[in-house]
Amino acid sequence: MADPFLYHTGDRSGYGCLGHEVQIEHIKAYVCRPSFFTDKAVIVIHDIFGWMFPDIRYIVDLIAGHGYITICPDFFKGTDPWKTTDHWADFADWMKHHDPTKVDKEADVVLKYLKEQCDAKKIGIVGFSWGGMAVHHLMLKNPQLTAGVSLYGIIRDSEERYNLLNPTFFIFGEKDHTISYDQVSCCTGNKLKQYCKVEYKIKVYPGQVHGFAQLKPEDMKPADKPYIEEARKDMIDWIKMFV
C-alpha cells in the first residue's frame, strides 16, 4: 500500500517547544500562550502522528505567536499514534480505532477548559490531515467554534457534510494523492455553493503534497517554501478574520 501521508516524517530535526503540557480531565494537551493577555484561543488537532510530533507543536507555537492561547490535545486519549515504522497494510484497521468523527467528547472537554481556566471568549480550530477531517466534522456539529481551518482533510461519506455552522477554510495540495482535485470539487466546492449558509473558502496550493503546510523551516524544500508560507499566512489570516 502506498504511503498515504507522503511527506518526510522520519528523522525530524529537534525542536525546543515554547509551551508546556497539561492534564485536562482524561486527556493530556500541549499549550502555548502569547506573552500578553488574550481572550482568544485556537485548538489544533494533530494528524495521525499524534500530539507529541514536533511539527504539530511547532504549529501550536506559531499560532500562539500571533496572539492566541493555542492548545493541541491528545485526541488519541493515550493510545498509540501511527508510527513511521508501522505497516501501511494495517492502516485501515488502525483507523477503525481512531475515528476522526469521534472527537466530540474531547472537544467539549477542551472548550470547557479554555473558557473556564483560560477565560477564552472566542475559540477557533485548526486541523491537519486526520485532524482536518476532525475539524470538518466539528464545524458541522459544534457551534461554539467560531471558525475552522481544515488542512488536507475532509469528511467524504456524510450527506450532512455541507451544512457548516461557522466559517471554514479548506486547504489542499495540488499533488495530494489522498485527495484528488476531483474529490475536492465533488466533496466540497460544488455542493458547498448549493447548501452552505456561512462563509467558506477552498484553496489548492500548486505542486504541494499531503502534509506540506506543517513542516518546520529546516525541513522545507526551497521550491516548496513559498507555498508553505502562503498556506500558513492564509490559515492565520482566516483565524484573525473570525476569531
XYZ file of N, CA, C and O in Angstrom, residues 17-176:
640
model
N 10.332 23.184 22.248
C 8.978 23.723 22.359
C 8.934 24.945 23.280
O 9.689 25.047 24.248
N 8.005 25.847 22.989
C 7.842 27.063 23.780
C 6.757 26.927 24.839
O 6.681 27.751 25.745
N 5.907 25.910 24.718
C 4.785 25.751 25.632
C 5.032 24.696 26.688
O 6.177 24.354 27.006
N 3.951 24.154 27.239
C 4.047 23.152 28.288
C 2.868 22.190 28.180
O 1.873 22.478 27.514
N 2.988 21.066 28.869
C 1.935 20.057 28.853
C 1.038 20.207 30.083
O 1.500 20.570 31.156
N -0.251 19.919 29.895
C -1.225 19.972 30.983
C -2.098 18.725 30.930
O -2.194 18.062 29.894
N -2.733 18.416 32.045
C -3.724 17.341 32.110
C -5.095 17.990 32.212
O -5.348 18.798 33.106
N -5.998 17.651 31.307
C -7.357 18.197 31.310
C -8.321 17.018 31.383
O -8.539 16.318 30.395
N -8.869 16.788 32.555
C -9.727 15.627 32.776
C -9.024 14.361 32.296
O -7.954 14.032 32.786
N -9.560 13.678 31.289
C -8.993 12.387 30.886
C -7.959 12.478 29.772
O -7.484 11.450 29.289
N -7.589 13.696 29.354
C -6.647 13.819 28.244
C -5.511 14.780 28.586
O -5.671 15.716 29.374
N -4.367 14.541 27.975
C -3.243 15.460 28.070
C -3.287 16.433 26.897
O -3.911 16.157 25.870
N -2.606 17.557 27.058
C -2.580 18.549 25.991
C -1.311 19.366 26.070
O -0.705 19.507 27.137
N -0.909 19.889 24.926
C 0.215 20.816 24.840
C -0.351 22.217 24.640
O -1.185 22.436 23.741
N 0.062 23.164 25.488
C -0.474 24.523 25.465
C 0.647 25.532 25.305
O 1.706 25.402 25.932
N 0.415 26.527 24.472
C 1.346 27.646 24.356
C 0.534 28.943 24.377
O -0.488 29.050 23.685
N 0.969 29.892 25.186
C 0.272 31.173 25.325
C 1.133 32.306 24.777
O 2.365 32.241 24.848
N 0.502 33.345 24.285
C 1.278 34.529 23.907
C 1.795 35.239 25.156
O 1.414 34.906 26.278
N 2.643 36.216 24.970
C 3.277 36.898 26.092
C 2.364 37.920 26.763
O 2.746 38.517 27.767
N 1.159 38.106 26.218
C 0.220 39.088 26.751
C -1.140 38.430 26.937
O -1.396 37.353 26.400
N -2.016 39.069 27.704
C -3.342 38.504 27.939
C -4.176 38.543 26.659
O -4.155 39.509 25.907
N -4.928 37.481 26.439
C -5.888 37.433 25.342
C -7.053 36.547 25.735
O -6.893 35.623 26.537
N -8.221 36.866 25.211
C -9.389 36.015 25.439
C -9.756 35.248 24.170
O -10.876 34.793 24.001
N -8.768 35.087 23.287
C -8.961 34.356 22.040
C -8.097 33.101 22.047
O -6.953 33.134 22.495
N -8.651 32.009 21.552
C -7.934 30.733 21.604
C -8.122 29.949 20.315
O -9.102 30.152 19.576
N -7.191 29.042 20.068
C -7.260 28.146 18.913
C -6.924 26.731 19.373
O -5.916 26.513 20.055
N -7.768 25.785 19.001
C -7.497 24.364 19.216
C -6.827 23.826 17.959
O -7.297 24.065 16.842
N -5.730 23.102 18.124
C -5.046 22.450 16.998
C -5.252 20.942 17.135
O -4.958 20.361 18.177
N -5.757 20.327 16.064
C -5.927 18.871 16.068
C -4.818 18.244 15.222
O -4.651 18.570 14.042
N -4.079 17.372 15.847
C -2.914 16.732 15.237
C -3.309 15.768 14.115
O -4.470 15.401 13.948
N -2.309 15.323 13.380
C -2.513 14.307 12.351
C -2.312 12.921 12.968
O -2.337 12.759 14.189
N -2.112 11.917 12.138
C -2.011 10.546 12.640
C -0.789 10.320 13.520
O -0.726 9.345 14.255
N 0.188 11.229 13.444
C 1.407 11.052 14.221
C 1.287 11.599 15.649
O 2.239 11.536 16.424
N 0.142 12.145 15.986
C -0.150 12.439 17.374
C 0.247 13.816 17.876
O 0.888 14.611 17.188
N -0.117 14.075 19.124
C 0.026 15.390 19.730
C 1.455 15.725 20.136
O 1.776 16.888 20.378
N 2.351 14.727 20.189
C 3.734 14.969 20.593
C 4.674 15.147 19.403
O 5.859 15.427 19.585
N 4.164 15.019 18.191
C 5.001 15.116 16.997
C 5.576 16.533 16.889
O 4.847 17.522 17.047
N 6.881 16.691 16.651
C 7.498 18.032 16.658
C 6.835 19.025 15.708
O 6.696 20.206 16.047
N 6.439 18.577 14.520
C 5.859 19.502 13.550
C 4.581 20.146 14.073
O 4.328 21.333 13.854
N 3.747 19.366 14.761
C 2.466 19.900 15.221
C 2.692 20.868 16.388
O 1.987 21.873 16.527
N 3.687 20.590 17.217
C 3.993 21.512 18.323
C 4.572 22.821 17.782
O 4.329 23.898 18.345
N 5.310 22.722 16.702
C 5.803 23.937 16.054
C 4.628 24.801 15.586
O 4.639 26.032 15.755
N 3.606 24.174 15.016
C 2.437 24.914 14.555
C 1.704 25.557 15.729
O 1.231 26.705 15.646
N 1.585 24.832 16.844
C 0.953 25.400 18.041
C 1.690 26.667 18.464
O 1.069 27.720 18.713
N 3.009 26.600 18.537
C 3.800 27.760 18.939
C 3.666 28.900 17.928
O 3.627 30.078 18.300
N 3.597 28.543 16.649
C 3.453 29.538 15.593
C 2.143 30.322 15.754
O 2.122 31.560 15.688
N 1.054 29.614 15.993
C -0.240 30.278 16.143
C -0.274 31.110 17.415
O -0.786 32.241 17.433
N 0.311 30.592 18.491
C 0.373 31.348 19.746
C 1.129 32.661 19.551
O 0.772 33.691 20.149
N 2.138 32.631 18.691
C 2.907 33.838 18.412
C 2.107 34.928 17.746
O 2.520 36.097 17.734
N 0.950 34.567 17.211
C 0.050 35.553 16.597
C -1.013 36.038 17.576
O -1.957 36.728 17.170
N -0.880 35.675 18.849
C -1.755 36.255 19.864
C -2.896 35.391 20.335
O -3.896 35.917 20.830
N -2.761 34.070 20.221
C -3.834 33.170 20.628
C -3.336 32.161 21.661
O -2.225 31.634 21.532
N -4.158 31.906 22.683
C -3.921 30.742 23.523
C -4.129 29.530 22.619
O -5.218 29.345 22.068
N -3.115 28.732 22.447
C -3.187 27.640 21.468
C -2.944 26.310 22.166
O -2.008 26.182 22.954
N -3.788 25.339 21.863
C -3.744 24.067 22.570
C -3.902 22.905 21.600
O -4.743 22.944 20.696
N -3.050 21.897 21.770
C -3.162 20.669 20.991
C -3.411 19.512 21.953
O -2.482 19.019 22.601
N -4.653 19.068 22.093
C -4.959 17.936 22.970
C -4.580 16.613 22.309
O -4.440 16.523 21.088
N -4.431 15.608 23.140
C -4.205 14.251 22.640
C -5.558 13.627 22.319
O -6.191 13.013 23.160
N -5.987 13.789 21.077
C -7.284 13.247 20.676
C -7.257 11.723 20.560
O -8.306 11.109 20.363
N -6.083 11.108 20.690
C -5.997 9.655 20.727
C -6.125 9.110 22.149
O -6.063 7.901 22.360
N -6.243 10.006 23.118
C -6.542 9.637 24.520
C -5.563 8.616 25.090
O -5.937 7.661 25.761
N -4.291 8.835 24.811
C -3.256 7.977 25.383
C -2.936 6.733 24.574
O -1.969 6.026 24.888
N -3.714 6.435 23.551
C -3.397 5.288 22.701
C -2.283 5.669 21.729
O -2.007 6.844 21.503
N -1.657 4.669 21.143
C -0.505 4.919 20.286
C -0.898 5.627 18.998
O -1.865 5.225 18.329
N -0.160 6.674 18.617
C -0.352 7.255 17.291
C 0.219 6.328 16.235
O 0.867 5.325 16.554
N -0.037 6.651 14.989
C 0.615 5.934 13.898
C 2.100 6.254 13.930
O 2.498 7.387 14.168
N 2.930 5.245 13.700
C 4.375 5.439 13.725
C 4.957 5.171 12.339
O 4.398 4.392 11.553
N 6.080 5.781 12.058
C 6.709 5.621 10.745
C 7.165 4.192 10.514
O 7.393 3.788 9.369
N 7.287 3.406 11.577
C 7.702 2.008 11.437
C 6.513 1.058 11.258
O 6.701 -0.133 11.024
N 5.286 1.578 11.386
C 4.104 0.745 11.198
C 3.926 0.392 9.721
O 4.444 1.070 8.827
N 3.160 -0.667 9.470
C 2.950 -1.131 8.100
C 1.645 -0.565 7.559
O 0.590 -0.683 8.190
N 1.727 0.014 6.350
C 0.539 0.671 5.782
C -0.582 -0.317 5.493
O -1.743 0.070 5.396
N -0.252 -1.588 5.388
C -1.301 -2.599 5.207
C -2.232 -2.654 6.420
O -3.378 -3.107 6.315
N -1.741 -2.190 7.559
C -2.538 -2.199 8.789
C -3.272 -0.883 9.027
O -3.957 -0.727 10.040
N -3.123 0.073 8.110
C -3.638 1.426 8.361
C -5.161 1.461 8.473
O -5.714 2.143 9.352
N -5.857 0.744 7.614
C -7.327 0.762 7.650
C -7.845 0.254 8.994
O -8.796 0.811 9.565
N -7.196 -0.781 9.510
C -7.606 -1.304 10.815
C -7.298 -0.300 11.925
O -8.091 -0.126 12.856
N -6.138 0.356 11.833
C -5.781 1.385 12.822
C -6.826 2.499 12.833
O -7.227 2.989 13.891
N -7.269 2.902 11.648
C -8.245 3.989 11.544
C -9.591 3.622 12.186
O -10.306 4.498 12.679
N -9.922 2.341 12.195
C -11.170 1.913 12.829
C -11.181 2.259 14.310
O -12.240 2.488 14.901
N -9.997 2.313 14.904
C -9.875 2.616 16.331
C -9.472 4.066 16.584
O -9.276 4.457 17.740
N -9.364 4.838 15.510
C -9.001 6.256 15.621
C -9.877 7.044 14.638
O -9.391 7.618 13.671
N -11.148 7.071 14.914
C -12.135 7.681 14.023
C -12.145 9.197 14.221
O -12.454 9.682 15.310
N -11.830 9.990 13.182
C -11.793 11.450 13.342
C -13.166 12.091 13.547
O -13.241 13.283 13.854
N -14.230 11.316 13.391
C -15.563 11.856 13.671
C -16.023 11.518 15.086
O -17.162 11.845 15.455
N -15.149 10.899 15.876
C -15.485 10.557 17.268
C -14.649 11.407 18.223
O -13.991 10.901 19.125
N -14.683 12.701 18.035
C -13.852 13.604 18.831
C -14.680 14.598 19.641
O -14.122 15.492 20.281
N -15.989 14.431 19.636
C -16.869 15.433 20.241
C -16.657 15.565 21.747
O -16.636 16.682 22.288
N -16.505 14.452 22.437
C -16.335 14.496 23.893
C -15.056 15.235 24.260
O -15.049 16.099 25.157
N -13.963 14.920 23.584
C -12.693 15.580 23.870
C -12.754 17.066 23.511
O -12.197 17.905 24.241
N -13.420 17.390 22.412
C -13.567 18.805 22.037
C -14.316 19.570 23.121
O -13.941 20.694 23.476
N -15.366 18.980 23.672
C -16.131 19.648 24.734
C -15.287 19.858 25.989
O -15.386 20.890 26.654
N -14.456 18.862 26.334
C -13.577 18.985 27.494
C -12.601 20.153 27.301
O -12.380 20.961 28.218
N -12.032 20.261 26.111
C -11.061 21.322 25.834
C -11.750 22.691 25.777
O -11.214 23.684 26.291
N -12.923 22.756 25.195
C -13.667 24.017 25.161
C -13.985 24.501 26.577
O -13.858 25.693 26.887
N -14.383 23.582 27.439
C -14.666 23.931 28.830
C -13.407 24.461 29.516
O -13.455 25.478 30.241
N -12.283 23.798 29.300
C -11.014 24.231 29.882
C -10.651 25.635 29.411
O -10.263 26.507 30.218
N -10.756 25.877 28.118
C -10.386 27.184 27.573
C -11.282 28.295 28.123
O -10.805 29.395 28.421
N -12.561 28.015 28.279
C -13.487 29.030 28.781
C -13.326 29.263 30.280
O -13.308 30.414 30.740
N -13.194 28.183 31.043
C -13.185 28.304 32.499
C -11.800 28.571 33.078
O -11.670 29.288 34.073
N -10.754 27.996 32.473
C -9.413 28.141 33.020
C -8.572 29.205 32.315
O -7.620 29.724 32.901
N -8.932 29.520 31.073
C -8.144 30.479 30.300
C -8.927 31.740 29.938
O -8.399 32.627 29.263
N -10.191 31.802 30.364
C -11.058 32.964 30.105
C -11.227 33.256 28.613
O -11.366 34.413 28.206
N -11.211 32.206 27.791
C -11.389 32.390 26.348
C -12.840 32.709 26.022
O -13.764 32.065 26.523
N -13.024 33.713 25.175
C -14.373 34.112 24.744
C -14.664 33.684 23.306
O -15.801 33.403 22.951
N -13.625 33.664 22.477
C -13.776 33.233 21.084
C -12.741 32.141 20.818
O -11.563 32.301 21.157
N -13.196 31.059 20.207
C -12.322 29.898 20.020
C -12.435 29.384 18.588
O -13.534 29.077 18.105
N -11.298 29.300 17.911
C -11.236 28.708 16.582
C -10.577 27.338 16.645
O -10.122 26.894 17.693
N -10.517 26.677 15.492
C -9.936 25.333 15.455
C -9.229 25.105 14.114
O -9.691 25.562 13.061
N -8.085 24.423 14.189
C -7.260 24.115 13.020
C -6.886 22.644 13.102
O -6.567 22.138 14.182
N -6.917 21.935 11.969
C -6.543 20.532 11.988
C -5.848 20.106 10.715
O -6.125 20.635 9.634
N -4.946 19.127 10.861
C -4.107 18.675 9.754
C -4.380 17.208 9.446
O -4.264 16.352 10.325
N -4.733 16.906 8.197
C -4.933 15.536 7.732
C -6.031 14.845 8.555
O -7.192 15.189 8.439
N -5.678 13.880 9.406
C -6.659 13.275 10.320
C -7.368 14.375 11.099
O -8.595 14.361 11.242
N -6.585 15.338 11.557
C -7.169 16.466 12.279
C -8.018 17.353 11.402
O -8.971 17.986 11.879
N -7.697 17.423 10.102
C -8.527 18.186 9.175
C -9.906 17.575 9.035
O -10.916 18.287 8.959
N -9.965 16.246 9.004
C -11.259 15.565 8.977
C -12.038 15.843 10.257
O -13.252 16.074 10.229
N -11.326 15.823 11.382
C -11.977 16.109 12.661
C -12.513 17.536 12.696
O -13.621 17.788 13.210
N -11.753 18.488 12.146
C -12.223 19.876 12.088
C -13.481 19.980 11.233
O -14.461 20.632 11.626
N -13.467 19.352 10.071
C -14.650 19.368 9.207
C -15.861 18.836 9.982
O -16.941 19.441 9.978
N -15.681 17.723 10.675
C -16.760 17.143 11.478
C -17.254 18.121 12.540
O -18.469 18.356 12.668
N -16.329 18.717 13.284
C -16.723 19.600 14.382
C -17.374 20.882 13.882
O -18.264 21.429 14.550
N -16.968 21.361 12.717
C -17.596 22.574 12.166
C -19.005 22.299 11.671
O -19.773 23.230 11.415
N -19.353 21.033 11.555
C -20.733 20.649 11.228
C -21.577 20.444 12.483
O -22.811 20.430 12.404
N -20.907 20.271 13.642
C -21.621 19.834 14.843
C -21.571 20.811 16.013
O -22.491 20.814 16.830
N -20.510 21.603 16.134
C -20.295 22.366 17.367
C -20.308 23.873 17.105
O -19.315 24.434 16.624
N -21.387 24.545 17.463
C -21.488 25.992 17.197
C -20.597 26.844 18.081
O -20.471 28.057 17.851
N -19.952 26.245 19.113
C -19.061 27.014 19.978
C -17.773 27.417 19.257
O -17.067 28.321 19.715
N -17.460 26.752 18.157
C -16.237 27.024 17.407
C -16.507 28.142 16.407
O -17.291 27.989 15.470
N -15.844 29.273 16.616
C -16.123 30.484 15.845
C -15.705 30.354 14.387
O -16.344 30.915 13.500
N -14.624 29.634 14.144
C -14.122 29.440 12.778
C -13.209 28.226 12.758
O -12.652 27.838 13.786
N -13.051 27.641 11.567
C -12.203 26.466 11.439
C -11.353 26.506 10.189
O -11.721 27.126 9.187
N -10.199 25.835 10.269
C -9.343 25.623 9.100
C -9.025 24.137 9.027
O -8.453 23.566 9.961
N -9.416 23.505 7.936
C -9.144 22.093 7.697
C -8.070 21.975 6.626
O -8.292 22.382 5.482
N -6.919 21.445 6.999
C -5.833 21.282 6.047
C -5.769 19.831 5.595
O -5.577 18.918 6.376
N -5.990 19.630 4.321
C -5.984 18.339 3.620
C -6.674 17.235 4.404
O -6.137 16.148 4.594
N -7.915 17.514 4.804
C -8.743 16.511 5.455
C -10.211 16.886 5.333
O -10.597 18.005 5.688
N -11.032 15.998 4.786
C -12.463 16.270 4.622
C -13.277 15.024 4.946
O -12.799 13.904 4.826
N -14.507 15.254 5.367
C -15.469 14.178 5.559
C -16.066 13.852 4.195
O -16.620 14.724 3.526
N -15.981 12.607 3.785
C -16.397 12.250 2.422
C -17.683 11.448 2.362
O -18.262 11.287 1.289
N -18.150 10.912 3.478
C -19.239 9.926 3.416
C -20.464 10.320 4.229
O -21.189 9.479 4.728
N -20.706 11.612 4.377
C -21.890 12.069 5.099
C -22.670 13.046 4.235
O -22.103 13.979 3.661
N -23.963 12.842 4.146
C -24.802 13.743 3.358
C -24.917 15.121 4.001
O -25.334 16.084 3.370
N -24.540 15.210 5.282
C -24.638 16.480 6.003
C -23.328 17.267 5.984
O -23.190 18.265 6.691
N -22.370 16.838 5.174
C -21.043 17.429 5.250
C -20.950 18.846 4.680
O -19.884 19.468 4.740
N -22.042 19.367 4.166
C -22.032 20.714 3.588
C -22.645 21.762 4.517
O -22.555 22.948 4.245
N -23.280 21.325 5.602
C -24.018 22.244 6.464
C -23.116 22.808 7.569
O -23.338 22.579 8.754
N -22.130 23.574 7.174
C -21.188 24.163 8.122
C -21.899 25.176 9.010
O -22.737 25.950 8.548
N -21.529 25.179 10.286
C -22.174 26.072 11.251
C -21.508 27.435 11.320
O -22.160 28.432 11.643
N -20.203 27.488 11.048
C -19.444 28.735 11.113
C -18.370 28.737 10.029
O -18.097 27.691 9.426
N -17.755 29.886 9.747
C -16.810 29.994 8.637
C -15.698 28.947 8.689
O -15.065 28.746 9.724
N -15.460 28.319 7.531
C -14.494 27.227 7.448
C -13.657 27.362 6.177
O -14.180 27.639 5.100
N -12.367 27.169 6.321
C -11.398 27.285 5.232
C -10.786 25.909 4.994
O -10.297 25.269 5.917
N -10.839 25.440 3.739
C -10.278 24.139 3.367
C -9.011 24.357 2.530
O -9.058 24.997 1.482
N -7.895 23.800 2.997
C -6.607 23.928 2.320
C -6.190 22.557 1.776
O -6.249 21.558 2.495
N -5.765 22.534 0.503
C -5.338 21.288 -0.127
C -4.051 21.499 -0.909
O -3.755 22.611 -1.348
N -3.302 20.413 -1.120
C -2.146 20.433 -2.005
C -2.524 19.862 -3.365
O -3.253 18.873 -3.458
N -2.021 20.470 -4.418
C -2.366 20.047 -5.779
C -1.975 18.591 -6.043
O -2.682 17.863 -6.741
N -0.853 18.150 -5.480
C -0.354 16.801 -5.743
C -0.617 15.856 -4.576
O 0.096 14.864 -4.395
N -1.631 16.134 -3.806
C -2.029 15.262 -2.690
C -2.760 14.060 -3.277
O -3.895 14.174 -3.722
